[in-house]
């Protein structure tokens, strides 16, 4: 399909960006790669996710997952209890037998949990996460197709706050079809606790782009079995490395796909990846442990297929998966910003290395991650960070001349560059921005500068110290106010730290779009200092 026929169907922002890029489908290695990194999860209207549908969406009365209480399943739970806590086991078996007397039909997970809570809320809450997950896994039963059904709902039935995905889908489809006449997209759902369950969701949603989509059964269990030559132990590896049970009974077709991939060997897996046009790193869990374990062994050494995924022509990653695309990804759990600045403790693990020059952080403004990203830059050998806001995608086109980046969706992307201890350069690129990365420096693309909107007149900021500036998206709001008012300085406070913002000769402000987050900021000096 010709590029002209593709771009005629996509939005003006994407059209502008594609016009800047010289796609080279013959050189499909890392230096000619397209990356699409989403700051939020791919959440749209399907049977598996009805919470994202409009109220009048034509959903059939289906259960996305089915559970059943039976003498056999309760007996199996008793036989293979995963911990040494016998009191938890005894209480669980007693309560499940009580439920069996009144609930003998298929249940949704919600129905099962409400019934359990009604008779033993405290007992259920006392279970460890492993014990709870084990019980739920063991009570789940197979869908008729052995894979997990998903009702295919058009994106137009999604709620308004999910429509940001549309531009990203169009860009993904355009990028894939430029790279190959008949593109093939592989989905890795390893970040999910249960990648077999979520595989159907991603196959259904992503197939709406009009390209062939296939689940790649790359899981921690597969990685271990492949490298140890023990494909017959996949079930045991699921228990040990994923805390996942009963999948062979619930999703027999998915498990068979994984087993066949294992039996075909490492070289076949690498060939399958190399023959694909693109890969999606997807999963509905905020913990990237399973994703890391699918690409790196327990000693931190990359598996043989890791570089093949790193170099795939089009690489797409959602939410926490987007952070894994960098050389390192930050593992810290959410902490108060002031604590991060004081303790300066950051834990990182290796990523795919498709982005070599920056940390990546998803849902950046929404999780108030500036302090964490700044501290990560100061305590590691990385000097640049990129934060992708929720409902926003960052697209990177790599070439030998440098990287060209664009922002799609509702909000924006921040850039943070370390200058010296606690001193940084802060940039913000709203949706529609096109900017470059070359010679360790970001700059707004000339086309974006030339098409900027006229400045608007708003009052200057009050002369005050803005409290709790690193919470509740306040920093993004303050920097946008600086940009719109063309002011040069502002001061915020977070705990025992001042956060100073100052425009310099290198700072520039440009209105890219008319939204509340539509003002581009480049090279604003940002400094942390302790209050004496």
XYZ file of C-alpha atoms in Angstrom, residues 35-512:
478
model
C 8.736 3.370 18.577
C 5.248 4.150 19.895
C 5.169 4.455 23.692
C 1.858 5.051 25.435
C 1.605 6.780 28.793
C -1.598 4.881 29.652
C -2.850 1.350 29.177
C -4.723 0.300 26.043
C -8.196 0.411 27.560
C -11.211 0.389 25.287
C -14.694 -1.062 25.018
C -14.856 -4.873 24.897
C -16.626 -7.616 26.808
C -13.499 -7.961 28.941
C -13.533 -4.242 29.756
C -17.151 -2.990 29.773
C -16.192 -0.191 32.194
C -14.743 1.676 29.189
C -17.944 1.428 27.106
C -20.628 4.028 26.608
C -23.822 3.223 28.491
C -25.638 2.346 25.261
C -22.845 0.173 23.812
C -24.288 -3.047 22.321
C -22.619 -5.475 24.719
C -24.134 -8.934 24.916
C -24.766 -10.483 28.306
C -21.489 -12.411 28.473
C -19.082 -13.126 31.309
C -15.470 -12.436 30.413
C -14.229 -15.073 32.859
C -16.140 -17.992 34.349
C -15.839 -19.624 37.765
C -17.473 -22.700 39.259
C -17.581 -24.269 42.720
C -17.438 -28.050 42.728
C -16.371 -30.893 44.991
C -13.490 -31.667 42.636
C -12.159 -28.098 42.455
C -12.360 -27.624 46.221
C -10.588 -30.956 46.715
C -7.805 -29.869 44.347
C -7.423 -26.578 46.244
C -6.979 -28.572 49.460
C -4.482 -30.953 47.878
C -2.092 -28.380 46.366
C -2.328 -25.417 48.805
C 0.656 -23.183 47.946
C 1.770 -22.162 51.472
C 2.391 -23.817 54.839
C -0.428 -21.881 56.550
C -2.875 -24.683 57.436
C -5.300 -22.405 59.295
C -5.852 -20.351 56.131
C -6.363 -23.580 54.189
C -8.902 -24.990 56.660
C -10.956 -21.797 56.809
C -10.939 -21.424 53.016
C -12.126 -24.999 52.416
C -14.891 -24.604 55.020
C -16.182 -21.419 53.421
C -15.990 -22.733 49.870
C -18.001 -25.811 50.860
C -20.603 -23.495 52.378
C -20.803 -21.519 49.132
C -21.105 -24.719 47.108
C -24.503 -25.416 48.709
C -26.020 -22.195 47.347
C -23.950 -21.368 44.243
C -23.982 -24.228 41.761
C -24.072 -22.227 38.512
C -21.302 -20.496 36.575
C -20.236 -17.233 38.186
C -18.393 -14.121 37.106
C -15.411 -13.137 39.248
C -17.444 -10.306 40.728
C -20.282 -12.670 41.657
C -17.842 -15.146 43.218
C -16.082 -12.520 45.324
C -19.308 -10.919 46.543
C -20.671 -14.310 47.583
C -17.450 -15.098 49.455
C -17.409 -11.698 51.153
C -21.015 -12.139 52.273
C -20.148 -15.150 54.427
C -16.465 -14.598 55.317
C -15.168 -11.134 54.484
C -12.491 -11.104 57.195
C -11.240 -14.601 56.401
C -10.871 -13.740 52.705
C -8.960 -10.540 53.529
C -6.500 -12.478 55.731
C -5.251 -14.609 52.848
C -1.874 -13.748 51.383
C -1.855 -12.519 47.786
C -0.461 -15.884 46.646
C -3.162 -17.808 48.487
C -5.949 -15.596 47.195
C -4.729 -15.760 43.584
C -4.362 -19.529 43.890
C -7.985 -20.019 44.979
C -9.308 -17.789 42.188
C -7.154 -19.563 39.600
C -8.297 -22.997 40.732
C -11.985 -22.079 40.564
C -11.778 -20.618 37.065
C -13.124 -22.805 34.247
C -12.504 -22.821 30.516
C -14.422 -20.708 28.024
C -16.001 -22.744 25.202
C -13.266 -21.807 22.721
C -10.414 -22.609 25.102
C -8.879 -19.159 24.611
C -11.149 -16.590 26.275
C -13.816 -14.795 24.307
C -13.824 -11.088 23.623
C -16.756 -9.360 21.962
C -15.339 -7.153 19.224
C -16.624 -3.638 19.877
C -15.781 -0.736 17.596
C -13.627 1.979 19.185
C -16.474 4.471 18.688
C -18.321 2.772 21.554
C -15.572 3.690 24.011
C -16.082 6.472 26.519
C -14.874 9.916 25.526
C -11.821 9.789 27.802
C -10.493 6.767 25.882
C -10.685 8.311 22.413
C -7.053 9.459 22.689
C -6.137 5.956 21.488
C -7.551 6.613 18.036
C -4.599 8.719 16.829
C -2.175 6.159 18.249
C -3.962 3.297 16.489
C -3.879 5.166 13.207
C -0.206 5.927 13.585
C 0.586 2.304 14.464
C -1.360 1.055 11.430
C 0.343 3.576 9.140
C 3.808 2.708 10.464
C 3.241 -1.030 10.065
C 1.878 -0.722 6.526
C 4.789 1.476 5.486
C 7.224 -1.161 6.749
C 5.470 -4.126 5.066
C 2.718 -4.659 2.497
C 1.083 -7.304 4.704
C 2.252 -6.449 8.216
C 2.145 -8.879 11.107
C 1.911 -7.657 14.683
C 2.927 -9.873 17.616
C 1.524 -9.237 21.090
C 3.588 -9.956 24.225
C 1.265 -9.855 27.251
C 3.874 -10.885 29.818
C 3.308 -7.900 32.109
C -0.099 -9.277 33.028
C -0.219 -11.630 35.962
C -2.182 -13.927 33.644
C -0.912 -13.358 30.086
C -3.080 -16.213 28.764
C -6.237 -14.453 29.942
C -5.371 -11.044 28.488
C -4.114 -12.392 25.147
C -7.616 -12.396 23.632
C -8.238 -8.831 24.767
C -5.192 -7.471 22.979
C -5.730 -9.610 19.882
C -9.274 -8.250 19.613
C -8.506 -4.597 20.299
C -5.389 -4.378 18.135
C -6.970 -6.236 15.201
C -9.266 -3.222 14.791
C -6.320 -1.481 13.125
C -6.756 -3.734 10.090
C -3.518 -5.714 10.449
C -2.834 -9.362 11.287
C -2.375 -9.768 15.053
C -1.006 -12.843 16.820
C -0.196 -13.548 20.456
C 3.472 -14.364 21.082
C 3.492 -16.798 24.010
C 6.609 -15.281 25.573
C 6.274 -15.690 29.347
C 8.666 -16.242 32.270
C 7.671 -19.914 32.205
C 8.523 -20.215 28.505
C 11.834 -18.369 28.947
C 12.894 -20.748 31.721
C 11.733 -23.875 29.910
C 13.410 -22.857 26.642
C 16.793 -22.096 28.154
C 16.769 -25.187 30.357
C 15.421 -27.505 27.652
C 12.494 -28.536 29.873
C 9.326 -27.858 27.895
C 7.590 -30.628 29.828
C 7.934 -28.529 32.994
C 6.018 -25.477 31.773
C 3.205 -25.973 34.275
C 5.637 -26.183 37.194
C 7.481 -23.089 35.951
C 4.161 -21.214 35.843
C 3.645 -22.071 39.497
C 7.182 -21.203 40.547
C 7.958 -18.096 38.495
C 4.514 -16.597 37.860
C 2.376 -17.704 40.825
C -0.161 -18.900 38.245
C -2.228 -22.096 38.436
C -4.697 -24.192 36.449
C -4.038 -22.428 33.135
C -3.818 -25.696 31.194
C -7.462 -26.394 32.112
C -8.761 -22.830 31.662
C -6.923 -21.834 28.479
C -5.875 -25.122 26.822
C -5.360 -23.564 23.380
C -3.176 -20.786 24.750
C -1.106 -23.231 26.777
C -0.691 -25.477 23.713
C 0.533 -22.470 21.730
C 3.128 -21.814 24.427
C 4.176 -25.473 24.524
C 4.607 -25.673 20.727
C 6.679 -22.469 20.748
C 8.891 -24.021 23.415
C 9.315 -27.299 21.545
C 10.307 -25.483 18.353
C 13.303 -24.017 20.169
C 15.137 -20.742 20.597
C 16.086 -20.250 16.946
C 12.466 -20.674 15.858
C 11.352 -18.054 18.389
C 13.968 -15.594 17.139
C 12.961 -16.281 13.528
C 9.313 -15.647 14.392
C 10.233 -12.294 15.934
C 12.465 -11.368 12.985
C 9.678 -12.195 10.520
C 7.208 -9.891 12.258
C 6.661 -6.241 11.341
C 6.009 -5.084 14.867
C 5.686 -6.136 18.490
C 3.391 -4.781 21.201
C 4.496 -4.992 24.827
C 1.143 -5.051 26.588
C -0.331 -6.109 29.900
C -2.736 -4.840 32.504
C -0.458 -5.114 35.538
C 1.659 -2.280 36.934
C 4.448 -4.706 37.923
C 7.072 -5.318 35.235
C 8.633 -8.315 37.003
C 7.093 -10.826 34.574
C 8.178 -8.731 31.604
C 11.769 -8.557 32.854
C 11.758 -12.300 33.526
C 10.713 -12.925 29.914
C 13.792 -11.118 28.559
C 16.454 -11.478 31.278
C 17.516 -14.453 33.365
C 17.743 -14.207 37.178
C 21.385 -13.084 36.870
C 20.411 -10.123 34.687
C 21.756 -11.614 31.458
C 19.684 -11.050 28.328
C 18.068 -14.072 26.703
C 18.986 -14.720 23.037
C 15.690 -13.284 21.734
C 15.941 -9.984 23.624
C 17.951 -8.187 20.928
C 15.523 -9.401 18.240
C 12.633 -7.702 20.040
C 14.764 -4.618 20.677
C 15.402 -4.237 16.925
C 11.940 -5.043 15.562
C 10.887 -2.482 12.880
C 7.927 -1.167 14.893
C 7.912 -1.492 18.675
C 4.820 -0.461 20.652
C 4.594 -0.412 24.438
C 1.784 0.638 26.766
C 1.868 2.093 30.259
C 4.584 0.501 32.466
C 5.764 -1.524 29.462
C 6.835 1.755 27.842
C 9.398 2.265 30.613
C 10.974 -1.103 29.734
C 11.899 0.160 26.245
C 14.770 2.226 27.716
C 18.241 1.011 28.729
C 17.064 0.856 32.344
C 13.651 1.056 33.943
C 12.895 2.434 37.394
C 11.450 -0.114 39.818
C 10.688 2.145 42.795
C 7.175 1.999 44.184
C 5.311 5.323 44.599
C 6.810 7.448 47.359
C 6.344 10.974 48.636
C 8.364 13.385 46.510
C 10.170 14.901 49.500
C 11.222 11.425 50.694
C 12.659 10.597 47.278
C 14.681 13.828 47.255
C 16.042 13.146 50.740
C 16.749 9.409 50.509
C 18.025 9.362 46.909
C 17.445 5.624 46.667
C 16.546 4.428 43.193
C 16.319 0.809 42.084
C 16.668 0.094 38.362
C 16.739 -3.005 36.159
C 17.850 -3.523 32.553
C 15.393 -2.712 29.788
C 15.303 -3.453 26.066
C 17.716 -0.619 25.163
C 15.669 0.564 22.171
C 15.904 4.047 23.715
C 19.524 4.445 24.773
C 19.653 8.054 25.900
C 16.818 8.452 28.409
C 14.827 6.961 31.235
C 11.131 6.654 30.383
C 8.286 7.163 32.853
C 4.621 6.556 32.054
C 1.659 8.434 33.596
C 4.256 10.992 34.526
C 2.274 14.019 35.688
C -0.539 11.884 37.062
C 1.848 10.014 39.380
C 3.837 13.177 40.199
C 7.065 11.475 39.159
C 9.355 14.477 38.729
C 11.270 13.894 41.969
C 11.731 10.196 41.175
C 12.944 10.880 37.639
C 15.255 13.693 38.761
C 16.777 11.527 41.494
C 17.218 8.661 39.040
C 19.232 10.907 36.750
C 21.390 12.122 39.622
C 22.141 8.667 41.044
C 22.744 6.712 37.809
C 24.787 7.220 34.659
C 21.721 8.422 32.741
C 21.381 12.174 32.122
C 18.064 12.473 30.297
C 14.528 11.464 31.251
C 11.274 11.507 29.302
C 7.925 11.450 31.107
C 4.803 10.503 29.148
C 1.529 11.774 30.573
C -1.617 9.656 30.771
C -3.754 9.441 27.617
C -0.701 10.430 25.587
C 1.674 8.645 23.223
C 5.282 9.455 22.408
C 6.401 8.393 18.933
C 10.105 8.113 18.136
C 11.450 7.698 14.607
C 15.086 6.658 14.731
C 17.550 7.275 11.926
C 21.269 7.769 11.414
C 20.716 11.544 11.465
C 19.139 11.525 14.932
C 15.733 10.941 16.507
C 12.529 12.731 15.556
C 9.779 12.584 18.171
C 6.123 13.535 18.173
C 3.370 13.641 20.775
C -0.122 12.230 20.178
C -3.181 12.161 22.407
C -4.527 14.525 25.033
C -1.662 15.865 27.159
C 2.097 15.942 26.759
C 5.623 14.674 27.337
C 8.221 16.222 29.635
C 11.958 16.181 29.078
C 14.334 16.446 32.016
C 18.082 16.897 31.479
C 20.581 16.789 34.335
C 23.055 19.685 34.395
C 24.588 19.291 37.843
C 23.493 18.123 41.293
C 19.826 19.103 41.771
C 19.893 21.374 38.702
C 18.023 20.420 35.539
C 16.580 21.667 32.285
C 12.828 21.086 32.043
C 10.929 20.886 28.754
C 7.305 20.069 27.969
C 5.931 19.149 24.553
C 2.128 19.060 24.211
C 0.067 16.974 21.820
C 0.901 17.819 18.219
C 4.501 18.755 18.985
C 7.307 17.471 16.799
C 10.801 17.701 18.294
C 14.265 16.354 17.646
C 16.932 14.636 19.677
C 20.429 15.053 18.289
C 23.839 15.405 19.883
C 22.407 14.960 23.389
C 19.969 17.840 22.973
C 16.216 18.226 22.394
C 14.820 20.993 20.195
C 11.349 21.799 18.882
C 11.103 21.029 15.176
C 10.988 24.033 12.868
C 7.609 22.983 11.450
C 6.094 22.994 14.946
C 7.622 26.395 15.654
C 6.332 27.893 12.430
C 2.814 26.552 13.017
C 2.578 27.686 16.640
C -0.542 29.571 17.723
C -0.388 33.279 18.649
C 0.319 34.093 22.281
C -2.647 34.914 24.465
C -2.756 37.521 27.205
C -3.253 36.161 30.710
C -2.305 37.824 34.004
C 1.183 37.290 35.355
C 1.629 34.758 38.133
C 1.234 36.069 41.682
C 4.403 36.608 43.663
C 4.035 33.658 46.018
C 5.506 30.283 46.895
C 3.325 27.463 45.567
C 2.993 24.775 48.236
C 3.058 20.996 47.639
C 4.153 21.705 44.080
C 5.059 18.061 43.344
C 1.557 16.724 44.064
C -1.786 16.716 42.209
C -0.309 17.703 38.821
C 0.547 21.130 40.234
C 3.943 21.375 38.549
C 2.432 20.808 35.102
C -0.215 23.453 35.815
C 2.384 25.933 37.082
C 4.732 25.489 34.134
C 1.818 25.835 31.704
C 0.851 29.081 33.440
C 4.453 30.303 33.095
C 4.382 29.501 29.412
C 1.025 31.140 28.676
C 1.832 34.271 30.678
C 5.376 34.402 29.252
C 6.646 34.811 32.831
C 10.263 34.096 33.660
C 10.264 32.804 37.224
C 8.216 30.871 39.777
C 8.964 29.104 43.065
C 7.266 26.094 44.618
C 7.835 24.121 47.785
C 7.693 20.396 48.566
C 8.454 19.506 52.154
C 11.905 20.786 53.026
C 12.745 21.604 49.392
C 12.266 24.646 47.211
C 11.605 24.055 43.522
C 12.790 27.047 41.501
C 11.809 27.610 37.864
C 13.655 30.223 35.828
C 13.684 31.158 32.156
C 17.130 31.720 30.620
C 18.386 32.786 27.214
C 17.861 29.199 26.058
C 14.240 29.012 27.228
C 11.379 29.319 24.738
C 7.582 29.109 24.952
C 5.314 28.166 22.007
C 1.568 27.475 21.941
C 1.168 24.251 19.971
